[in-house]
Amino acid sequence: MFTIGDFARHGRVSVRMLRHYDATGLLRPAHVDPASSYRYYTATQLARLNRIIALKDLGFTLQQVQDIVDEKVSIEELRGMLRLRRAELETAMAAAGARLIQVEARLRAIESEGHMPTNDVVIKSVPAVRVAELTATAASFEPEDIGPVIGPLYDELFRCLGLAGITPTGPGVAYYEDAPEGEGRISVHAGVQVSAPLQDGTFRILDLPSLDQTATIVHRGSMDTVLPTAQALARWIDANDYQSTGYPREINLECPENRDDWVTELQAPVTRA
């Protein structure tokens, strides 16, 4: 038999953890000396310890772990629990990856502070354009709130257009407004240029008004990394005595399968300060 210290070293866990597992009934010592109250474990108990640690690392509660290792959970139930946990971990990994992209975008924005944009900023008017669009609400204008909303909107929009037999005639046009409910929420409009009659239905076809004066800049790459470009445009607007009068439109000039090769024009409505 092993003392609790020896067993902890062999199991690569802490003595404190083993005491906790004993107190909860998850892993009892094989023997407790009645005189000294010292705990002793056998090598065969390492198998149970390994299962406990593995299940705990997967995110199961200690009660769930105990039910599983004590075989109170059927194989079918265990399979379902593991599938659910796998889905949760995959979602968490995707969210962490998205956060890393936004951190990198913030870092690039910080690195470019104090520098004028190398991209050409052009002041121009934008004509009215007819678009088919779907709209939804995002919690805020932060990238992590906009991205999960606008992507599915475009997927659904193109599905609806296909069913309606309408072929886009120009690039995608995304634009934003403060949502009526307030609290920082944003109305997200995912649109694409079409030549079809005005309508309201499963999707809406409308004419976006012309913009007399916009400051435009071209962003190359995924919209997940647009922050440095957007802030470069903001610095140019401020440095050249303009002021923004609304959210910029996003014109998807090129959208190949590889998002890193996207080309998007930002059109920020401005007026002289």
Short mmCIF file of C-alpha atoms in Angstrom, two decimals:
data_model
loop_
_atom_site.label_atom_id
_atom_site.label_comp_id
_atom_site.label_asym_id
_atom_site.label_seq_id
_atom_site.Cartn_x
_atom_site.Cartn_y
_atom_site.Cartn_z
CA MET A 1 0.00 0.00 0.00
CA PHE A 2 0.95 3.63 -0.43
CA THR A 3 0.71 6.46 2.03
CA ILE A 4 -1.44 9.34 0.87
CA GLY A 5 1.71 11.29 -0.01
CA ASP A 6 3.14 8.49 -2.11
CA PHE A 7 -0.20 7.88 -3.82
CA ALA A 8 -0.51 11.60 -4.61
CA ARG A 9 2.94 11.58 -6.23
CA HIS A 10 2.15 8.50 -8.32
CA GLY A 11 -1.20 9.95 -9.36
CA ARG A 12 0.24 13.42 -10.03
CA VAL A 13 -2.37 15.06 -7.81
CA SER A 14 -2.24 16.94 -4.52
CA VAL A 15 -2.73 15.43 -1.10
CA ARG A 16 -5.36 18.10 -0.51
CA MET A 17 -7.32 16.84 -3.53
CA LEU A 18 -7.19 13.24 -2.28
CA ARG A 19 -8.50 14.35 1.10
CA HIS A 20 -11.34 16.17 -0.63
CA TYR A 21 -12.18 13.10 -2.73
CA ASP A 22 -12.22 11.03 0.46
CA ALA A 23 -14.53 13.50 2.21
CA THR A 24 -16.98 13.47 -0.70
CA GLY A 25 -16.86 9.69 -1.11
CA LEU A 26 -15.43 9.94 -4.60
CA LEU A 27 -12.22 8.06 -3.80
CA ARG A 28 -11.97 6.41 -0.41
CA PRO A 29 -8.62 5.10 0.88
CA ALA A 30 -8.22 1.34 0.74
CA HIS A 31 -7.35 1.38 4.43
CA VAL A 32 -7.39 3.89 7.27
CA ASP A 33 -5.26 3.14 10.31
CA PRO A 34 -7.64 3.24 13.29
CA ALA A 35 -4.92 4.44 15.64
CA SER A 36 -3.26 7.15 13.55
CA SER A 37 -6.05 7.88 11.01
CA TYR A 38 -3.41 7.66 8.28
CA ARG A 39 -4.85 6.93 4.85
CA TYR A 40 -3.41 4.18 2.64
CA TYR A 41 -4.10 3.49 -1.03
CA THR A 42 -3.40 0.62 -3.44
CA ALA A 43 -1.98 0.80 -6.96
CA THR A 44 -5.27 -0.51 -8.38
CA GLN A 45 -6.94 2.71 -7.19
CA LEU A 46 -4.90 4.70 -9.70
CA ALA A 47 -7.31 3.53 -12.41
CA ARG A 48 -10.27 5.15 -10.61
CA LEU A 49 -8.21 8.27 -9.92
CA ASN A 50 -7.30 8.57 -13.61
CA ARG A 51 -10.97 8.34 -14.63
CA ILE A 52 -11.95 10.94 -12.04
CA ILE A 53 -9.32 13.42 -13.24
CA ALA A 54 -10.15 12.84 -16.92
CA LEU A 55 -13.87 13.39 -16.37
CA LYS A 56 -13.27 16.44 -14.17
CA ASP A 57 -11.01 17.94 -16.85
CA LEU A 58 -13.84 17.46 -19.34
CA GLY A 59 -15.93 19.75 -17.18
CA PHE A 60 -18.20 17.31 -15.38
CA THR A 61 -19.25 18.10 -11.82
CA LEU A 62 -17.94 15.90 -9.04
CA GLN A 63 -21.42 14.41 -8.60
CA GLN A 64 -21.55 13.55 -12.31
CA VAL A 65 -18.06 12.07 -12.06
CA GLN A 66 -19.10 9.91 -9.13
CA ASP A 67 -22.20 8.67 -10.94
CA ILE A 68 -20.10 7.75 -13.97
CA VAL A 69 -17.26 5.96 -12.18
CA ASP A 70 -19.75 4.17 -9.93
CA GLU A 71 -21.56 3.03 -13.12
CA LYS A 72 -24.81 4.74 -12.16
CA VAL A 73 -24.91 6.19 -15.69
CA SER A 74 -25.75 3.94 -18.63
CA ILE A 75 -23.48 3.71 -21.67
CA GLU A 76 -26.07 5.59 -23.73
CA GLU A 77 -26.32 8.36 -21.13
CA LEU A 78 -22.54 8.59 -20.89
CA ARG A 79 -22.23 8.79 -24.66
CA GLY A 80 -24.76 11.62 -24.71
CA MET A 81 -22.96 13.46 -21.91
CA LEU A 82 -19.63 13.17 -23.71
CA ARG A 83 -21.12 14.38 -26.99
CA LEU A 84 -22.66 17.38 -25.24
CA ARG A 85 -19.40 18.19 -23.50
CA ARG A 86 -17.50 17.88 -26.79
CA ALA A 87 -19.90 20.35 -28.40
CA GLU A 88 -19.45 22.74 -25.46
CA LEU A 89 -15.66 22.53 -25.73
CA GLU A 90 -15.76 23.09 -29.50
CA THR A 91 -17.94 26.16 -28.98
CA ALA A 92 -15.56 27.47 -26.33
CA MET A 93 -12.57 26.90 -28.61
CA ALA A 94 -14.28 28.76 -31.45
CA ALA A 95 -15.10 31.64 -29.13
CA ALA A 96 -11.51 31.73 -27.86
CA GLY A 97 -10.23 31.76 -31.45
CA ALA A 98 -12.53 34.66 -32.29
CA ARG A 99 -11.32 36.57 -29.23
CA LEU A 100 -7.70 36.02 -30.26
CA ILE A 101 -8.48 37.50 -33.69
CA GLN A 102 -10.00 40.58 -32.05
CA VAL A 103 -7.03 40.93 -29.68
CA GLU A 104 -4.70 40.85 -32.69
CA ALA A 105 -6.84 43.48 -34.43
CA ARG A 106 -6.66 45.71 -31.33
CA LEU A 107 -2.89 45.26 -31.19
CA ARG A 108 -2.55 46.31 -34.83
CA ALA A 109 -4.77 49.32 -34.15
CA ILE A 110 -2.54 50.29 -31.20
CA GLU A 111 0.60 49.86 -33.29
CA SER A 112 -0.81 52.15 -35.97
CA GLU A 113 -1.74 54.93 -33.55
CA GLY A 114 -0.22 58.26 -34.50
CA HIS A 115 0.23 57.22 -38.13
CA MET A 116 -1.89 58.37 -41.03
CA PRO A 117 -3.35 55.53 -43.07
CA THR A 118 -1.24 54.21 -45.91
CA ASN A 119 -4.49 53.32 -47.70
CA ASP A 120 -5.92 56.06 -49.87
CA VAL A 121 -8.92 57.76 -48.28
CA VAL A 122 -11.23 59.19 -50.92
CA ILE A 123 -14.07 61.66 -50.40
CA LYS A 124 -16.92 60.89 -52.78
CA SER A 125 -20.67 60.85 -53.16
CA VAL A 126 -22.51 57.53 -53.25
CA PRO A 127 -25.59 57.08 -55.48
CA ALA A 128 -28.81 55.46 -54.31
CA VAL A 129 -28.76 51.69 -54.64
CA ARG A 130 -31.48 49.03 -54.60
CA VAL A 131 -30.81 46.13 -52.28
CA ALA A 132 -32.49 43.00 -51.00
CA GLU A 133 -31.87 42.68 -47.29
CA LEU A 134 -32.54 40.88 -44.06
CA THR A 135 -32.27 42.59 -40.68
CA ALA A 136 -31.55 41.42 -37.15
CA THR A 137 -30.41 42.96 -33.88
CA ALA A 138 -26.95 42.66 -32.33
CA ALA A 139 -26.18 43.35 -28.69
CA SER A 140 -23.59 46.01 -29.60
CA PHE A 141 -21.32 47.23 -32.40
CA GLU A 142 -18.45 45.16 -31.03
CA PRO A 143 -17.07 42.65 -33.55
CA GLU A 144 -17.90 39.66 -31.35
CA ASP A 145 -21.56 40.74 -31.37
CA ILE A 146 -21.80 41.76 -35.05
CA GLY A 147 -20.05 38.72 -36.58
CA PRO A 148 -22.40 36.00 -35.28
CA VAL A 149 -25.39 38.03 -36.51
CA ILE A 150 -24.39 39.21 -39.97
CA GLY A 151 -22.93 35.91 -41.21
CA PRO A 152 -26.13 33.87 -40.77
CA LEU A 153 -28.16 36.80 -42.16
CA TYR A 154 -26.25 36.63 -45.45
CA ASP A 155 -26.56 32.85 -45.60
CA GLU A 156 -30.32 33.11 -45.18
CA LEU A 157 -30.62 36.05 -47.59
CA PHE A 158 -28.92 34.21 -50.45
CA ARG A 159 -31.06 31.14 -49.73
CA CYS A 160 -34.22 33.25 -49.95
CA LEU A 161 -33.07 34.98 -53.14
CA GLY A 162 -32.39 31.61 -54.74
CA LEU A 163 -35.88 30.39 -53.87
CA ALA A 164 -37.35 33.61 -55.28
CA GLY A 165 -35.33 33.34 -58.49
CA ILE A 166 -33.59 36.68 -57.91
CA THR A 167 -29.95 37.02 -58.95
CA PRO A 168 -27.80 39.69 -57.25
CA THR A 169 -26.60 42.39 -59.67
CA GLY A 170 -23.85 43.89 -57.52
CA PRO A 171 -21.86 43.56 -54.32
CA GLY A 172 -23.12 43.01 -50.81
CA VAL A 173 -23.99 46.13 -48.84
CA ALA A 174 -24.03 45.94 -45.04
CA TYR A 175 -25.11 48.89 -42.95
CA TYR A 176 -26.01 49.59 -39.36
CA GLU A 177 -28.34 51.73 -37.27
CA ASP A 178 -29.02 52.24 -33.59
CA ALA A 179 -31.75 49.77 -32.69
CA PRO A 180 -35.10 51.21 -31.52
CA GLU A 181 -34.84 49.38 -28.19
CA GLY A 182 -31.68 51.33 -27.32
CA GLU A 183 -29.21 50.11 -24.68
CA GLY A 184 -26.44 50.08 -27.30
CA ARG A 185 -28.17 47.50 -29.48
CA ILE A 186 -27.57 47.68 -33.21
CA SER A 187 -29.86 46.95 -36.15
CA VAL A 188 -27.75 44.92 -38.58
CA HIS A 189 -28.77 45.08 -42.25
CA ALA A 190 -27.28 42.44 -44.54
CA GLY A 191 -28.03 43.40 -48.12
CA VAL A 192 -26.99 42.77 -51.70
CA GLN A 193 -27.63 44.81 -54.82
CA VAL A 194 -30.51 43.60 -56.99
CA SER A 195 -32.67 44.85 -59.85
CA ALA A 196 -36.13 43.71 -58.76
CA PRO A 197 -39.39 45.41 -57.73
CA LEU A 198 -39.65 46.90 -54.23
CA GLN A 199 -41.22 44.48 -51.78
CA ASP A 200 -41.70 43.52 -48.14
CA GLY A 201 -41.92 39.86 -47.31
CA THR A 202 -39.55 37.10 -46.23
CA PHE A 203 -36.88 39.60 -47.18
CA ARG A 204 -37.14 43.27 -48.08
CA ILE A 205 -36.19 45.03 -51.30
CA LEU A 206 -35.65 48.77 -50.87
CA ASP A 207 -33.70 51.71 -52.21
CA LEU A 208 -30.89 52.87 -49.95
CA PRO A 209 -30.64 56.65 -50.22
CA SER A 210 -27.68 58.37 -51.81
CA LEU A 211 -24.96 59.81 -49.61
CA ASP A 212 -23.76 63.28 -50.60
CA GLN A 213 -20.37 62.96 -48.98
CA THR A 214 -18.54 59.90 -47.70
CA ALA A 215 -14.97 59.21 -46.64
CA THR A 216 -14.03 55.85 -48.09
CA ILE A 217 -11.19 53.44 -47.48
CA VAL A 218 -10.55 49.90 -48.75
CA HIS A 219 -10.00 47.08 -46.27
CA ARG A 220 -8.26 43.93 -47.48
CA GLY A 221 -8.85 40.80 -45.44
CA SER A 222 -11.50 39.25 -43.23
CA MET A 223 -13.96 41.63 -41.62
CA ASP A 224 -12.84 40.12 -38.32
CA THR A 225 -9.68 42.22 -38.76
CA VAL A 226 -11.32 45.46 -39.95
CA LEU A 227 -10.67 47.43 -36.76
CA PRO A 228 -7.27 48.94 -37.71
CA THR A 229 -8.65 50.02 -41.11
CA ALA A 230 -11.78 51.51 -39.54
CA GLN A 231 -9.75 53.43 -36.98
CA ALA A 232 -7.32 54.63 -39.65
CA LEU A 233 -10.33 56.07 -41.47
CA ALA A 234 -11.51 57.72 -38.24
CA ARG A 235 -8.10 59.37 -37.73
CA TRP A 236 -8.15 60.66 -41.31
CA ILE A 237 -11.65 62.09 -40.85
CA ASP A 238 -10.60 63.92 -37.70
CA ALA A 239 -7.27 65.15 -39.10
CA ASN A 240 -8.93 66.60 -42.20
CA ASP A 241 -11.65 68.58 -40.41
CA TYR A 242 -14.55 66.26 -41.14
CA GLN A 243 -16.93 64.64 -38.73
CA SER A 244 -18.82 61.37 -39.03
CA THR A 245 -22.60 61.53 -39.35
CA GLY A 246 -23.45 57.86 -39.06
CA TYR A 247 -22.28 54.27 -39.20
CA PRO A 248 -20.21 53.37 -42.27
CA ARG A 249 -21.60 51.16 -45.00
CA GLU A 250 -19.57 48.09 -45.91
CA ILE A 251 -19.42 47.31 -49.63
CA ASN A 252 -18.19 43.77 -50.31
CA LEU A 253 -16.17 44.31 -53.48
CA GLU A 254 -14.61 40.83 -53.51
CA CYS A 255 -15.71 37.87 -51.37
CA PRO A 256 -13.78 34.74 -52.39
CA GLU A 257 -14.00 31.58 -50.31
CA ASN A 258 -10.85 32.51 -48.39
CA ARG A 259 -11.99 35.34 -46.10
CA ASP A 260 -8.42 36.63 -45.85
CA ASP A 261 -8.69 37.64 -49.53
CA TRP A 262 -11.86 39.72 -49.10
CA VAL A 263 -11.87 43.31 -50.33
CA THR A 264 -14.34 45.65 -48.63
CA GLU A 265 -14.88 49.38 -49.03
CA LEU A 266 -15.91 51.31 -45.93
CA GLN A 267 -18.10 54.32 -46.74
CA ALA A 268 -18.42 56.66 -43.76
CA PRO A 269 -20.92 59.52 -44.21
CA VAL A 270 -19.24 62.78 -43.23
CA THR A 271 -19.72 66.52 -43.17
CA ARG A 272 -17.32 69.40 -42.68
CA ALA A 273 -16.63 69.98 -39.00
#
